[in-house]
Coordinates of C-alpha atoms and ligand atoms in Angstrom, one line a residue:
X3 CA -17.4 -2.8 50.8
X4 CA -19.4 -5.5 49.3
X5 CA -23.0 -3.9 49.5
X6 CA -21.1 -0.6 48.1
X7 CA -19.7 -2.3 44.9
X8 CA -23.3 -4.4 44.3
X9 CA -25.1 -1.0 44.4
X10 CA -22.3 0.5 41.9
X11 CA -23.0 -2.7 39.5
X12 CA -26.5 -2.4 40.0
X13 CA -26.8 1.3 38.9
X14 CA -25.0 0.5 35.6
X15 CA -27.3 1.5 32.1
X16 CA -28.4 -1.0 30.6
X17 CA -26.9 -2.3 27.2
X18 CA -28.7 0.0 24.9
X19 CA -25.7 1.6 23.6
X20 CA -23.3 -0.4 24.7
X21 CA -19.2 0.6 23.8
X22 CA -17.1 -1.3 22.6
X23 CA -13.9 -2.2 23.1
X24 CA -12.5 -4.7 21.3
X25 CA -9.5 -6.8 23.4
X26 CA -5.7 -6.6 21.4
X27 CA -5.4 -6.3 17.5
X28 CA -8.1 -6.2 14.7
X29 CA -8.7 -9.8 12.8
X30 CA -7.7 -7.8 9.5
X31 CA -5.3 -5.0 9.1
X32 CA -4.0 -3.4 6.0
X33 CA -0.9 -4.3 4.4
X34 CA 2.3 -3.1 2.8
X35 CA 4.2 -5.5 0.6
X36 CA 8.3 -5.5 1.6
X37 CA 10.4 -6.3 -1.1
X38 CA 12.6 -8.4 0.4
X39 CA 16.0 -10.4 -0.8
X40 CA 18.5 -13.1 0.8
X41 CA 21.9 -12.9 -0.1
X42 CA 24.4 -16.0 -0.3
X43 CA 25.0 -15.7 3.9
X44 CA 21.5 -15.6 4.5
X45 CA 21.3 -12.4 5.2
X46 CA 17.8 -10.4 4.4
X47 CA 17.6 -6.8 3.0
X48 CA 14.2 -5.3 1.2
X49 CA 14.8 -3.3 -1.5
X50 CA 11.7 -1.6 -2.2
X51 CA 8.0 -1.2 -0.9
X52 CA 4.9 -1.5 -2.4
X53 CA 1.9 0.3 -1.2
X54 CA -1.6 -0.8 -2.4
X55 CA -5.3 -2.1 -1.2
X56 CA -3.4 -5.0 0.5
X57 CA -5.3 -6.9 3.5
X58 CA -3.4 -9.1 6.8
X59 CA -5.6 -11.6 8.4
X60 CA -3.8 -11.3 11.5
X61 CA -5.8 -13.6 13.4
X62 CA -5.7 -17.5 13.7
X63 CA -3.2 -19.9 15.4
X64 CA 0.3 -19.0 15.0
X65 CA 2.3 -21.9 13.5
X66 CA 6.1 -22.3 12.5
X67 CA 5.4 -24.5 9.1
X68 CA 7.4 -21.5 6.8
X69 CA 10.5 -21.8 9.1
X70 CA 10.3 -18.1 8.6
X71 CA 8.9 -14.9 10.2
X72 CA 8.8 -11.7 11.0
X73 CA 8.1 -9.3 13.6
X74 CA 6.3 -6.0 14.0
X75 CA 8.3 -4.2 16.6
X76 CA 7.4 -0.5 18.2
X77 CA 9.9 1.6 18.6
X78 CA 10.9 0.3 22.2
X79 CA 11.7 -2.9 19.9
X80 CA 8.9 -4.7 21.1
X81 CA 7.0 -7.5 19.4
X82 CA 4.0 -5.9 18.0
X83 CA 3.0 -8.6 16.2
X84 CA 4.8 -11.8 14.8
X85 CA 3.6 -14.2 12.0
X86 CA 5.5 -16.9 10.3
X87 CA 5.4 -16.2 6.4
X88 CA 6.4 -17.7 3.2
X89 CA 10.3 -17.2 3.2
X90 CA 13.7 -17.4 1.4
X91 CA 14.5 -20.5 3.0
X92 CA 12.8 -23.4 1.0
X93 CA 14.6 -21.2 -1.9
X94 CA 18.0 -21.1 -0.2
X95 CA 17.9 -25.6 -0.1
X96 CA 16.8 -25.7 -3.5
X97 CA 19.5 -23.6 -5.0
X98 CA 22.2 -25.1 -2.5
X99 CA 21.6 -28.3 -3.1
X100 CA 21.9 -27.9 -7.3
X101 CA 24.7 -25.6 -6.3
X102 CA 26.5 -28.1 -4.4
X103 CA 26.1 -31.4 -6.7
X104 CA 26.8 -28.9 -9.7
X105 CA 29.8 -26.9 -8.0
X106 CA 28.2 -23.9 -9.5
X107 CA 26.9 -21.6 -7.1
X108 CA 23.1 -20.8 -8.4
X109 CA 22.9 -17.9 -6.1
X110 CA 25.6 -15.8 -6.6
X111 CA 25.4 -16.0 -10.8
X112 CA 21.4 -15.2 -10.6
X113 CA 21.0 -13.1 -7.2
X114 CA 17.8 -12.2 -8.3
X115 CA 16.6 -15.7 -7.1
X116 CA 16.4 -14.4 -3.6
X117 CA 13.6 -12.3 -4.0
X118 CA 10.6 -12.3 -2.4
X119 CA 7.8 -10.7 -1.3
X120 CA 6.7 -10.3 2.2
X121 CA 3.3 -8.9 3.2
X122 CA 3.3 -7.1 6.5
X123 CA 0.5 -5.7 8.7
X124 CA 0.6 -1.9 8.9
X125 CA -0.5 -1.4 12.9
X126 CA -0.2 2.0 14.8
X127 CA 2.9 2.3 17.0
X128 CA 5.2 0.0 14.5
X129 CA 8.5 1.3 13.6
X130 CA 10.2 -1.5 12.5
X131 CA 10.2 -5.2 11.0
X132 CA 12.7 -8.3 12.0
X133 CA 13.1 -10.9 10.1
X134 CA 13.7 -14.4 11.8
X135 CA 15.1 -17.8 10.1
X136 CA 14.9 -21.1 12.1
X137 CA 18.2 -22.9 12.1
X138 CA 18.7 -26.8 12.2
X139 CA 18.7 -26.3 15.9
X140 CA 15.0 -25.0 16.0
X141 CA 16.0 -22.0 17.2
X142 CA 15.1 -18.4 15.3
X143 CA 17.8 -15.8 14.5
X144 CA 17.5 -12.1 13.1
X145 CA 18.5 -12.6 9.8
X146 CA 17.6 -8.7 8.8
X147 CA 15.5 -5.4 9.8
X148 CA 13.0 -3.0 8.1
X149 CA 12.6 0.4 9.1
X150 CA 9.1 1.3 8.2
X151 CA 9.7 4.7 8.0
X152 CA 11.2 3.9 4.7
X153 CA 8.0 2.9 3.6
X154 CA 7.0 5.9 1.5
X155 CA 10.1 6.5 0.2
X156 CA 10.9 3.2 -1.2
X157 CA 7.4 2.7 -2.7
X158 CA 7.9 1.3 -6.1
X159 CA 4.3 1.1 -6.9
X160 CA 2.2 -1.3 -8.9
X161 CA 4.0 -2.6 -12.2
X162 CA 3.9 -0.8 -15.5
X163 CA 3.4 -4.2 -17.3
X164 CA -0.3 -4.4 -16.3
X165 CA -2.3 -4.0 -19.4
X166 CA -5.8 -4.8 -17.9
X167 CA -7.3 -7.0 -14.5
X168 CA -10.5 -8.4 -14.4
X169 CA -12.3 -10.0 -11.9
X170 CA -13.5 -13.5 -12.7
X171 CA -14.7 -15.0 -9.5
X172 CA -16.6 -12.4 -6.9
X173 CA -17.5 -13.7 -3.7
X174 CA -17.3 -10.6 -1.8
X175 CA -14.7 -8.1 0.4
X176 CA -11.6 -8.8 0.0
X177 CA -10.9 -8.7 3.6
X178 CA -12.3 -11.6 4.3
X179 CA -11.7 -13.4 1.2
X180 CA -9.1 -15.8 0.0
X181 CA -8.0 -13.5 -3.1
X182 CA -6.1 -15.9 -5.8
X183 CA -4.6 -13.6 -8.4
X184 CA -4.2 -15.5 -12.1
X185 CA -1.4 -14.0 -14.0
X186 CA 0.3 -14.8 -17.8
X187 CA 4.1 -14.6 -19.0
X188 CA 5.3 -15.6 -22.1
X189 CA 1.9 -14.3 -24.0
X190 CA 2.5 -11.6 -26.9
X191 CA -0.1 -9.1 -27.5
X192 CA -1.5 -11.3 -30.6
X193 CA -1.9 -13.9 -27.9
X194 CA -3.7 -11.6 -25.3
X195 CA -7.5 -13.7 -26.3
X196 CA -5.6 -16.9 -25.4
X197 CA -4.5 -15.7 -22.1
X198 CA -8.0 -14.8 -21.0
X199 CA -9.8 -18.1 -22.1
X200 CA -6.6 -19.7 -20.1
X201 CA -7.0 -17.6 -17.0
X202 CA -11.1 -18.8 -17.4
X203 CA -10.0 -22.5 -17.4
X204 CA -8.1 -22.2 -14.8
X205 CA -10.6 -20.4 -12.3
X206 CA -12.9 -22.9 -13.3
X207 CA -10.5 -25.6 -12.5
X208 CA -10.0 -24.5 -9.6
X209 CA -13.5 -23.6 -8.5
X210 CA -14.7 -27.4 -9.2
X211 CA -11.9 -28.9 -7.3
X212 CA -12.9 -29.5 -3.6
X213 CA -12.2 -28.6 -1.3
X214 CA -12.3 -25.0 -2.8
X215 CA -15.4 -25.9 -4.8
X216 CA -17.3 -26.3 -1.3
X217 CA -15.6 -22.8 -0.3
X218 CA -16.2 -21.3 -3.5
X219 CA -17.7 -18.4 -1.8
X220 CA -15.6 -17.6 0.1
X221 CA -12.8 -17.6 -2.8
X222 CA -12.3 -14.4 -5.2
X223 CA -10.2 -14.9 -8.6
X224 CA -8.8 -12.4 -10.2
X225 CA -7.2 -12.1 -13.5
X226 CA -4.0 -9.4 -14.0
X227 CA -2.6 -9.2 -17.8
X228 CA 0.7 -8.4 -19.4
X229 CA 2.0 -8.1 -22.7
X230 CA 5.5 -9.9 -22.9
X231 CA 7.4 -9.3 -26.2
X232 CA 8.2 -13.1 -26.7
X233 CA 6.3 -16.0 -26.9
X234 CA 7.1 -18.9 -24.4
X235 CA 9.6 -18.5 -22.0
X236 CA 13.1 -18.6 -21.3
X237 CA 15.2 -22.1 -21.1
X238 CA 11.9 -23.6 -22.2
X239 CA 14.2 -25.3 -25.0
X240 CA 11.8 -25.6 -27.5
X241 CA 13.2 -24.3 -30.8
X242 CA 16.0 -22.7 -28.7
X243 CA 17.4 -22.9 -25.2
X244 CA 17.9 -19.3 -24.4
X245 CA 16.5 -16.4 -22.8
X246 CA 13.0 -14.8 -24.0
X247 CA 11.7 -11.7 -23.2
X248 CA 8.8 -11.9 -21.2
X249 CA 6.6 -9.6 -18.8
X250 CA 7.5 -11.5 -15.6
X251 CA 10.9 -13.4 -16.8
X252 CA 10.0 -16.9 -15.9
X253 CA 12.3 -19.3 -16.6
X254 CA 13.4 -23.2 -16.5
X255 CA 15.7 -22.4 -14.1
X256 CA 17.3 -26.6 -14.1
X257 CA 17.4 -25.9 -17.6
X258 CA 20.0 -23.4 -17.7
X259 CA 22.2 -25.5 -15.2
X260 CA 21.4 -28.4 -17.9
X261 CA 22.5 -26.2 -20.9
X262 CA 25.8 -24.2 -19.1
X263 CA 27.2 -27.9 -17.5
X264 CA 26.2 -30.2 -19.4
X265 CA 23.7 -31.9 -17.3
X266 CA 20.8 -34.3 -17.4
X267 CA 18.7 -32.9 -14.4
X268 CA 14.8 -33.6 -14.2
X269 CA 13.8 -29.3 -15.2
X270 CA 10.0 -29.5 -13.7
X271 CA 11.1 -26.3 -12.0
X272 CA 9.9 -23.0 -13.1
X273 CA 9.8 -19.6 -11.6
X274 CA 10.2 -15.7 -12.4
X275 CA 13.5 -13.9 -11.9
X276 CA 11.4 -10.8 -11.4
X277 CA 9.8 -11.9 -8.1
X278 CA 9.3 -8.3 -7.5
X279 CA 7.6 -7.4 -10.7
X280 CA 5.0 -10.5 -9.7
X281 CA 4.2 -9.0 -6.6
X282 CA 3.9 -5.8 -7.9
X283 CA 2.1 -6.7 -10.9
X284 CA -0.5 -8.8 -8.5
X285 CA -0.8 -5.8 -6.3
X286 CA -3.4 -4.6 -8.6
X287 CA -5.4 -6.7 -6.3
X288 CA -5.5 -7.2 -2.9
X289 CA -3.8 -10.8 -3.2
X290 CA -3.2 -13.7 -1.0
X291 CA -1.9 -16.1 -3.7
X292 CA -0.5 -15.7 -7.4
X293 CA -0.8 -18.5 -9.8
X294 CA 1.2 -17.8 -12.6
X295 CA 0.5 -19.8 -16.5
X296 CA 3.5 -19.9 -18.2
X297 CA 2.6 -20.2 -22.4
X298 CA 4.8 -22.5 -23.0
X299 CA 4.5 -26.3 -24.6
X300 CA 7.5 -27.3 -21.6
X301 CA 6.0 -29.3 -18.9
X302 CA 6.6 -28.9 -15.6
X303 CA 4.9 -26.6 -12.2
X304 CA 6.8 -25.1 -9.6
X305 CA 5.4 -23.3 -6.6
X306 CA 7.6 -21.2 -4.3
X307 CA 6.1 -17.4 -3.3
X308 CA 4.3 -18.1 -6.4
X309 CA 2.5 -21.1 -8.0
X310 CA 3.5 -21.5 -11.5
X311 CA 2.3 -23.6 -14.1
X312 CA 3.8 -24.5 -17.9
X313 CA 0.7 -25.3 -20.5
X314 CA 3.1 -28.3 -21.6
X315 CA 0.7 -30.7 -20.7
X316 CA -3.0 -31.2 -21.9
X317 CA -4.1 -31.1 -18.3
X318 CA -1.9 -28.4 -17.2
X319 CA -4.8 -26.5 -15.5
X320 CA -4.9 -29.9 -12.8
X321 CA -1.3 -28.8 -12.6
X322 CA -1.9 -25.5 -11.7
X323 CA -4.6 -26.6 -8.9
X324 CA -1.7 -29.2 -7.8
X325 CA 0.6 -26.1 -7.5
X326 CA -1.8 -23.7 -5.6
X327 CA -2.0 -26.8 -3.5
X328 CA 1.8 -26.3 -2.4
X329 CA 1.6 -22.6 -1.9
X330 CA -2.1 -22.3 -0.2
X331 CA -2.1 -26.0 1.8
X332 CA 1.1 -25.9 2.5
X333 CA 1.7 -29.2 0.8
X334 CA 4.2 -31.0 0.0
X335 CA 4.8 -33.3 -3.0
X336 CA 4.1 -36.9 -2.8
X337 CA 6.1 -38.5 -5.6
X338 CA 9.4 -39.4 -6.3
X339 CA 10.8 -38.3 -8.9
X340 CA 13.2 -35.0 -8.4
X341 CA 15.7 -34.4 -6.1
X342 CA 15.5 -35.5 -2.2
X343 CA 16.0 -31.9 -0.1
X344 CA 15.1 -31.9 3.7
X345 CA 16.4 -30.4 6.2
X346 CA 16.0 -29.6 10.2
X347 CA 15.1 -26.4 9.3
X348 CA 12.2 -27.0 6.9
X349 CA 11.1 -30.1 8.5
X350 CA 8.2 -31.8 6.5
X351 CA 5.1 -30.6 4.9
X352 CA 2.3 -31.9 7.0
X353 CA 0.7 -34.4 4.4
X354 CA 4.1 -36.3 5.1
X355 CA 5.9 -38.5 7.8
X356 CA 8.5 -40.4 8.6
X357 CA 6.5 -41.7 11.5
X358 CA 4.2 -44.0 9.8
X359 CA 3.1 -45.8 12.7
X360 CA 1.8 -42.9 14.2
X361 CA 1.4 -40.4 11.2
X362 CA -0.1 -37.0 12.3
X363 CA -3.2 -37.3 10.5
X364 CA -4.3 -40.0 12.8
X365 CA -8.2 -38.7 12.8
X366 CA -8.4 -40.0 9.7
X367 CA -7.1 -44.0 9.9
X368 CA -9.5 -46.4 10.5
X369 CA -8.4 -48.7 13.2
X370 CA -8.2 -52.0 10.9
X371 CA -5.8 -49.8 8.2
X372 CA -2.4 -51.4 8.6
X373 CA 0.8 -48.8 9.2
X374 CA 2.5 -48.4 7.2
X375 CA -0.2 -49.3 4.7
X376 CA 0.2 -51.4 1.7
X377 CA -0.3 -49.9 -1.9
X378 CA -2.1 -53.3 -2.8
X379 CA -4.3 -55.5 -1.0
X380 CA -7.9 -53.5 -1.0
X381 CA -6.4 -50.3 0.7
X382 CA -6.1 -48.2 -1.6
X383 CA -9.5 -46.1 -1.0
X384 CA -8.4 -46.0 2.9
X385 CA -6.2 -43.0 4.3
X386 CA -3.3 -44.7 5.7
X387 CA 0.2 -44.1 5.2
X388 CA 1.9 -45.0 2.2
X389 CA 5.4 -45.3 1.5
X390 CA 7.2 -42.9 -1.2
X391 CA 6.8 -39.1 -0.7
X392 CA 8.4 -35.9 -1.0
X393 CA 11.4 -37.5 -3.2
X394 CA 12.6 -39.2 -0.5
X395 CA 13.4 -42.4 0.9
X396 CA 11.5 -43.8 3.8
X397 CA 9.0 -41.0 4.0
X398 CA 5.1 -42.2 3.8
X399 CA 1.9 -40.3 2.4
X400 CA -1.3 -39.9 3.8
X401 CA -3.4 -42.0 0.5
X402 CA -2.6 -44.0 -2.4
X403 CA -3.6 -41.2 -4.7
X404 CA -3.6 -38.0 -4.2
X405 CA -3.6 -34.6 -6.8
X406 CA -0.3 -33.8 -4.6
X407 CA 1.0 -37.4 -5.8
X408 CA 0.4 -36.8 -9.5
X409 CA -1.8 -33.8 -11.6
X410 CA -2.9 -36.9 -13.2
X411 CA -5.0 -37.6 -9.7
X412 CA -8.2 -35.4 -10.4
X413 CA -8.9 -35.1 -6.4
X414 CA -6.9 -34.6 -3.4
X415 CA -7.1 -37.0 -0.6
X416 CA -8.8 -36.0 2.7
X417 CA -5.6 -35.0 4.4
X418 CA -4.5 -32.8 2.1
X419 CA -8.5 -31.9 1.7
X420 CA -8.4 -30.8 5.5
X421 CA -5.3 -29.0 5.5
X422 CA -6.2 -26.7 2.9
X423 CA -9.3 -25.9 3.9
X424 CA -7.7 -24.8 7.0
X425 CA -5.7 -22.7 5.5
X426 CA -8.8 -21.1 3.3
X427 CA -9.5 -20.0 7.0
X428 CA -6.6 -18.0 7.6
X429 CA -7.8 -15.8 4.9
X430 CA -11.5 -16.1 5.5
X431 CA -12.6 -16.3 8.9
X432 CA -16.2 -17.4 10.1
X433 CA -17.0 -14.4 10.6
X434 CA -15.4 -10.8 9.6
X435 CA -16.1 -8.8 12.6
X436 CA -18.8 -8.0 15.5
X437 CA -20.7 -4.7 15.1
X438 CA -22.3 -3.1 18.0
X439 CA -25.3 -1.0 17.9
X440 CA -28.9 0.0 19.3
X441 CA -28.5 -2.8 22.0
X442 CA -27.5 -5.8 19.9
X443 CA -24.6 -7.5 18.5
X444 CA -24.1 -9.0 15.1
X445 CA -21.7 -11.1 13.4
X446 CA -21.2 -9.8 10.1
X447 CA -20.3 -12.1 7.1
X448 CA -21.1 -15.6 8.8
X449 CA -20.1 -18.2 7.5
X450 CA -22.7 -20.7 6.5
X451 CA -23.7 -22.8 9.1
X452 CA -21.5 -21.9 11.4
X453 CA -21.4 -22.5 15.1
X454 CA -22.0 -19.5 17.8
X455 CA -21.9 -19.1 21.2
X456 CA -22.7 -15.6 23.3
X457 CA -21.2 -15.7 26.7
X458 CA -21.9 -12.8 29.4
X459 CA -19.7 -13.0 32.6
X460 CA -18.8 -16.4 31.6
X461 CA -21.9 -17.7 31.6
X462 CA -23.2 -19.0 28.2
X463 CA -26.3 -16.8 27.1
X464 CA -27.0 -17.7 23.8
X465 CA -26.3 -20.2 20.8
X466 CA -26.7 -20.7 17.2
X467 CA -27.5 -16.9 16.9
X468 CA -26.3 -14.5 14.7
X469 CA -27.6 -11.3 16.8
X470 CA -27.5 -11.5 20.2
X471 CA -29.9 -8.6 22.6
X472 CA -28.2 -9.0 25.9
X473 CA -30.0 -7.9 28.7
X474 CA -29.0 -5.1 31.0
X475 CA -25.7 -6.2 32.7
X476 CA -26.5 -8.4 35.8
X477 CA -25.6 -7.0 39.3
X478 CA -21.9 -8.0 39.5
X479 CA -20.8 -7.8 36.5
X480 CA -17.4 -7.9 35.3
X481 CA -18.5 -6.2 32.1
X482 CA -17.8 -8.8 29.8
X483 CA -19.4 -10.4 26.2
X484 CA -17.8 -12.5 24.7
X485 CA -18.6 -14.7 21.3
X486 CA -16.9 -17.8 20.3
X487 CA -17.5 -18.5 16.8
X488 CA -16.5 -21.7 14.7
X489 CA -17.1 -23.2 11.6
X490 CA -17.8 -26.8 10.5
X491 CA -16.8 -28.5 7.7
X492 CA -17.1 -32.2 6.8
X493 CA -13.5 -31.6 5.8
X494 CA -12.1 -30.7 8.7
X495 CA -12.2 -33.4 11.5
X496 CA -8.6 -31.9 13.3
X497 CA -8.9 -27.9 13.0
X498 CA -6.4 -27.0 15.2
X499 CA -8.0 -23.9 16.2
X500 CA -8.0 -22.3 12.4
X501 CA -11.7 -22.4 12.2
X502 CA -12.3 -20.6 15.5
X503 CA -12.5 -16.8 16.2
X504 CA -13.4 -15.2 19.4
X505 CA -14.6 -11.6 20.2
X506 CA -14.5 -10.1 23.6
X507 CA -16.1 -6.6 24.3
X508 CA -16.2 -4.9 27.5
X509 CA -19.3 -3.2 27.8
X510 CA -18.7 -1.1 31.1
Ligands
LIG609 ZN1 4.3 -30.4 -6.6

């Protein structure tokens, strides 16, 4: 047999029009936004569709920081596709815990404040979604199901309050982009001019803050605008505490438990009670995150689905950065001065512990740094871990100061640094895709700098090459190219596999 199968290999063409075939799903797929809503029991239903240029990077290490995910399922009800997404559940703490130490249950007077978007890849063969909640016990359980043969039919298109969209920041296709969409409540139509020099600010802001100043290209910010009827926004209390009429409905939502019981609650938190209208509002873009400026003199900054921040505050734009820090790193708070909410479920943000002896951004602490680390004694430039973080007791923080610690903090600290440049690369990978033609193969939209490696039959064949000319395919062969690329960043020392992509190709 063996001088048989050699002469087959042998006689195979050689790679000058090579096909091929690319092994499991696409890196980026389009998208279809679910409308999607939790009810008191936890239960999820979507209640409308909305079809648009949307883009899934469906690549990357999978990772179980949301505590919530869905599932792409054919229609033998197998898994597809499965990716853990921004869900109802950090929403579902918040409002029990005010709901309990209030006796007024949030949720069931303002159901609206389940909603929320969910962006899911549209992949031949799917016929349904499943939605999955982790419990305290770890363990995920179908909280809900989408047909997505409803699709069409519940399509509830792109908002009617979009008066214009401009693009402020262009750094190229959106598939391989992070996209940041900037959007305005609570401006009139008189106050349309103050929106857009806002909306400027703010992508300025954000483009000169690293780490996303050092990834400004792979960033694109786009601004959507909307008339609201009122000025400000509602529970803001300024002249009155009440409701305003405003293109997205943002409101104080602390406030109004403040103003209906009488309480004294710390009302930093702001969000839209049309969570739909955002998403379809942002839609006019193919988005990956919303930052929404509320025109109000309130302080505050909330960030949910959304990142919200209030102009209350003369450096409200470092807010906003400190927001889009929560919703694109992932991060979680490092002060102390709102409520303490954990649970099992959540767990913690990654830029905090309640190890601090062995904290999980080890790669970062020097080996004289004390842990846990003392906020005086000539530490205070070192990463460490310090105590006070995420409102609660006994919980410790990767640096003294950090943006995440305090908008008054003008940089974050290299933990937080890392992690969201990670996450910049689970919107823009290294590279967008391999094309294959007359003999060669090229990585298309490189990232600077980056790292490759060309491997034939396992063997390594090439490095540090953006077009690789294989030769014809050796006697033997099993067929295979593949090309490993990664990207390097000074900051990034863990990656955790977010800066890799691999290609494999079967050129038989
Ligand atoms: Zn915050």
């Amino acid at each position: 047999m063996l001088p048989f199968l050699a002469l087959f290999a042998a006689c195979r063409p050689p790679l000058d029009e090579p096909v091929a075939l690319p092994v499991g799903l696409p890196t980026t797929a389009p998208g279809v936004i679910l409308l999607a809503m939790v009810d008191g029991e936890g239960a999820v239903t979507v209640g409308g569709t909305v079809q648009a240029e949307l883009w899934v990077d469906l690549d990357g290490p999978e990772d179980e920081r949301y505590a919530f995910r869905y599932l792409v399922l054919d229609e033998a009800g197998e898994a597809i596709y499965a990716r853990s997404t921004l869900g109802p559940l950090i929403v579902q703490e918040f409002l029990a815990y005010y709901s309990e130490d209030a006796g007024f249950d949030l949720l069931g007077a303002l159901p609206q404040l389940g909603q929320f978007p969910v962006l899911v890849p549209v992949l031949d063969g799917a016929a349904s979604v499943r939605f999955e909640a982790r419990g305290d016990d770890g363990v995920y359980k179908e909280v809900g199901r989408y047909d997505l043969g409803d699709v069409e039919a519940d399509d509830q298109g792109l908002s009617d309050v979009v008066s214009g969209a401009e693009t402020l920041h262009d750094a190229g296709d959106s598939r391989n982009r992070l996209d940041i969409v900037l959007m305005g409540d609570g401006y009139t139509a008189d106050e349309q001019a103050l929106w857009r020099s806002d909306a400027e600010l703010l992508a300025q802001r954000i483009l000169g803050t690293e780490p996303l100043a050092s990834f400004a290209d792979r960033i694109n910010i786009h601004r959507v605008d909307a008339v609201s009827a009122e000025s400000g926004v509602s529970y803001d209390c300024t002249d009155t505490c009440g409701m305003r009429d405003t293109a997205y409905g943002s409101v104080f939502a602390i406030e109004v438990a403040n103003a209906l019981l009488g309480t004294d609650y710390r009302s930093s938190a702001i969000f839209q009670l049309d969570q739909w209208g955002v998403a379809r509002a942002a839609a006019t873009f193919p988005w990956d995150m919303v930052v929404i400026v509320a025109n109000t003199t309130h302080t505050g900054g909330f960030a949910v689905h959304y990142a919200t921040v209030p102009k209350g505050s003369s450096d409200w734009t470092s807010t906003g950065v400190h927001e889009l820090g929560h919703t694109l790193g992932l991060l979680g708070d490092e002060y102390e001065s709102d409520a303490c909410i954990r649970s099992d479920a959540l767990g913690l943000p990654e830029n905090v512990t309640d190890a601090p002896s062995a904290p999980p951004w080890a790669a970062w602490i020097d080996a004289e740094t004390p842990l846990p680390t003392p906020d005086d004694g000539g530490w205070e430039e070192k990463v460490g871990a310090f105590e006070g973080a995420w409102n609660c007791p006994s919980l410790y923080r990767p640096a003294h100061s950090c943006k995440m610690r305090g908008s008054s903090y003008d940089a974050f600290c290299p933990v937080c640094a890392e992690l969201l440049a990670r996450r910049l690369f689970r919107y823009s990978d290294p590279a967008a895709a391999v094309t294959v033609g007359a003999g060669a193969y090229v990585l298309e939209d490189l990232f600077p700098g980056a790292r490759t490696e060309w491997w034939v039959d396992g063997v390594l064949a090439a490095e540090d090459v953006e077009t690789f000319t294989p030769d014809a395919v050796p006697a033997g062969s099993s067929g295979e190219v593949e090309v490993r690329v990664s990207a390097t960043t000074p900051f990034v020392r863990v990656d955790g596999g977010d800066l890799s992509e691999t290609w494999r190709f079967d050129v038989r």
